[in-house]
């Protein structure tokens, strides 16, 4: 795990070095791509949460619980 963290830091350091060396227009392209990756990850997480909530609805959707809650 420690080795993986070192590799990640090295990749981030290399990216920062590249960003320092390229034009602002090229940096904008990198930023667009990074924001795309972040949005993609957030969308995936949102879809996972939606699937989890839908599966829990099935658990509560039954005749026995309906009768109990109707009498409350």
PDB file of C-alpha atoms in Angstrom:
ATOM      1  CA  UNK A   1       0.000   0.000   0.000  1.00  0.00           C
ATOM      2  CA  UNK A   2       2.841   2.354   0.863  1.00  0.00           C
ATOM      3  CA  UNK A   3       4.429   1.679  -2.530  1.00  0.00           C
ATOM      4  CA  UNK A   4       1.107   2.480  -4.254  1.00  0.00           C
ATOM      5  CA  UNK A   5       0.925   5.833  -2.399  1.00  0.00           C
ATOM      6  CA  UNK A   6       4.431   6.622  -3.589  1.00  0.00           C
ATOM      7  CA  UNK A   7       3.457   5.854  -7.183  1.00  0.00           C
ATOM      8  CA  UNK A   8       0.346   8.044  -6.862  1.00  0.00           C
ATOM      9  CA  UNK A   9       2.367  10.914  -5.447  1.00  0.00           C
ATOM     10  CA  UNK A  10       4.898  10.540  -8.213  1.00  0.00           C
ATOM     11  CA  UNK A  11       2.138  10.664 -10.846  1.00  0.00           C
ATOM     12  CA  UNK A  12       0.664  13.792  -9.254  1.00  0.00           C
ATOM     13  CA  UNK A  13       4.107  15.374  -9.092  1.00  0.00           C
ATOM     14  CA  UNK A  14       4.702  14.569 -12.773  1.00  0.00           C
ATOM     15  CA  UNK A  15       1.313  16.052 -13.690  1.00  0.00           C
ATOM     16  CA  UNK A  16       2.031  19.240 -11.741  1.00  0.00           C
ATOM     17  CA  UNK A  17       5.409  19.536 -13.489  1.00  0.00           C
ATOM     18  CA  UNK A  18       3.748  19.147 -16.893  1.00  0.00           C
ATOM     19  CA  UNK A  19       1.118  21.718 -15.981  1.00  0.00           C
ATOM     20  CA  UNK A  20       3.861  24.175 -15.061  1.00  0.00           C
ATOM     21  CA  UNK A  21       5.509  23.658 -18.450  1.00  0.00           C
ATOM     22  CA  UNK A  22       2.535  23.963 -20.840  1.00  0.00           C
ATOM     23  CA  UNK A  23       0.395  26.848 -22.047  1.00  0.00           C
ATOM     24  CA  UNK A  24      -2.717  28.046 -20.239  1.00  0.00           C
ATOM     25  CA  UNK A  25      -4.896  26.763 -23.100  1.00  0.00           C
ATOM     26  CA  UNK A  26      -3.484  23.272 -22.686  1.00  0.00           C
ATOM     27  CA  UNK A  27      -3.996  23.496 -18.918  1.00  0.00           C
ATOM     28  CA  UNK A  28      -7.677  24.265 -19.596  1.00  0.00           C
ATOM     29  CA  UNK A  29      -7.919  21.005 -21.560  1.00  0.00           C
ATOM     30  CA  UNK A  30      -6.407  19.067 -18.663  1.00  0.00           C
ATOM     31  CA  UNK A  31      -8.821  20.767 -16.270  1.00  0.00           C
ATOM     32  CA  UNK A  32     -11.793  19.866 -18.483  1.00  0.00           C
ATOM     33  CA  UNK A  33     -10.708  16.231 -18.538  1.00  0.00           C
ATOM     34  CA  UNK A  34     -10.120  16.133 -14.777  1.00  0.00           C
ATOM     35  CA  UNK A  35     -13.582  17.613 -14.165  1.00  0.00           C
ATOM     36  CA  UNK A  36     -15.060  15.020 -16.545  1.00  0.00           C
ATOM     37  CA  UNK A  37     -13.419  12.210 -14.551  1.00  0.00           C
ATOM     38  CA  UNK A  38     -14.681  13.664 -11.280  1.00  0.00           C
ATOM     39  CA  UNK A  39     -18.238  14.019 -12.623  1.00  0.00           C
ATOM     40  CA  UNK A  40     -18.125  10.473 -13.989  1.00  0.00           C
ATOM     41  CA  UNK A  41     -17.078   9.153 -10.567  1.00  0.00           C
ATOM     42  CA  UNK A  42     -19.783  11.164  -8.783  1.00  0.00           C
ATOM     43  CA  UNK A  43     -22.427   9.964 -11.266  1.00  0.00           C
ATOM     44  CA  UNK A  44     -21.377   6.352 -10.678  1.00  0.00           C
ATOM     45  CA  UNK A  45     -21.652   6.830  -6.909  1.00  0.00           C
ATOM     46  CA  UNK A  46     -25.085   8.411  -7.325  1.00  0.00           C
ATOM     47  CA  UNK A  47     -26.245   5.480  -9.459  1.00  0.00           C
ATOM     48  CA  UNK A  48     -24.964   3.019  -6.849  1.00  0.00           C
ATOM     49  CA  UNK A  49     -26.887   4.830  -4.102  1.00  0.00           C
ATOM     50  CA  UNK A  50     -30.032   4.860  -6.237  1.00  0.00           C
ATOM     51  CA  UNK A  51     -29.758   1.109  -6.843  1.00  0.00           C
ATOM     52  CA  UNK A  52     -29.263   0.504  -3.127  1.00  0.00           C
ATOM     53  CA  UNK A  53     -32.306   2.564  -2.197  1.00  0.00           C
ATOM     54  CA  UNK A  54     -34.426   0.805  -4.826  1.00  0.00           C
ATOM     55  CA  UNK A  55     -33.472  -2.589  -3.443  1.00  0.00           C
ATOM     56  CA  UNK A  56     -34.507  -1.506   0.063  1.00  0.00           C
ATOM     57  CA  UNK A  57     -37.928  -0.416  -1.238  1.00  0.00           C
ATOM     58  CA  UNK A  58     -38.608  -4.013  -2.280  1.00  0.00           C
ATOM     59  CA  UNK A  59     -37.932  -5.116   1.295  1.00  0.00           C
ATOM     60  CA  UNK A  60     -40.646  -2.841   2.699  1.00  0.00           C
ATOM     61  CA  UNK A  61     -43.163  -3.405  -0.094  1.00  0.00           C
ATOM     62  CA  UNK A  62     -45.127  -6.357   1.253  1.00  0.00           C
ATOM     63  CA  UNK A  63     -48.672  -7.074   2.448  1.00  0.00           C
ATOM     64  CA  UNK A  64     -47.761  -7.749   6.087  1.00  0.00           C
ATOM     65  CA  UNK A  65     -46.036  -4.401   6.603  1.00  0.00           C
ATOM     66  CA  UNK A  66     -48.832  -2.633   4.717  1.00  0.00           C
ATOM     67  CA  UNK A  67     -51.400  -4.041   7.153  1.00  0.00           C
ATOM     68  CA  UNK A  68     -49.345  -3.135  10.207  1.00  0.00           C
ATOM     69  CA  UNK A  69     -48.749   0.450   9.025  1.00  0.00           C
ATOM     70  CA  UNK A  70     -52.389   0.902   8.017  1.00  0.00           C
ATOM     71  CA  UNK A  71     -53.404   0.204  11.623  1.00  0.00           C
ATOM     72  CA  UNK A  72     -50.960   2.702  13.129  1.00  0.00           C
TER      73      UNK A  72
END
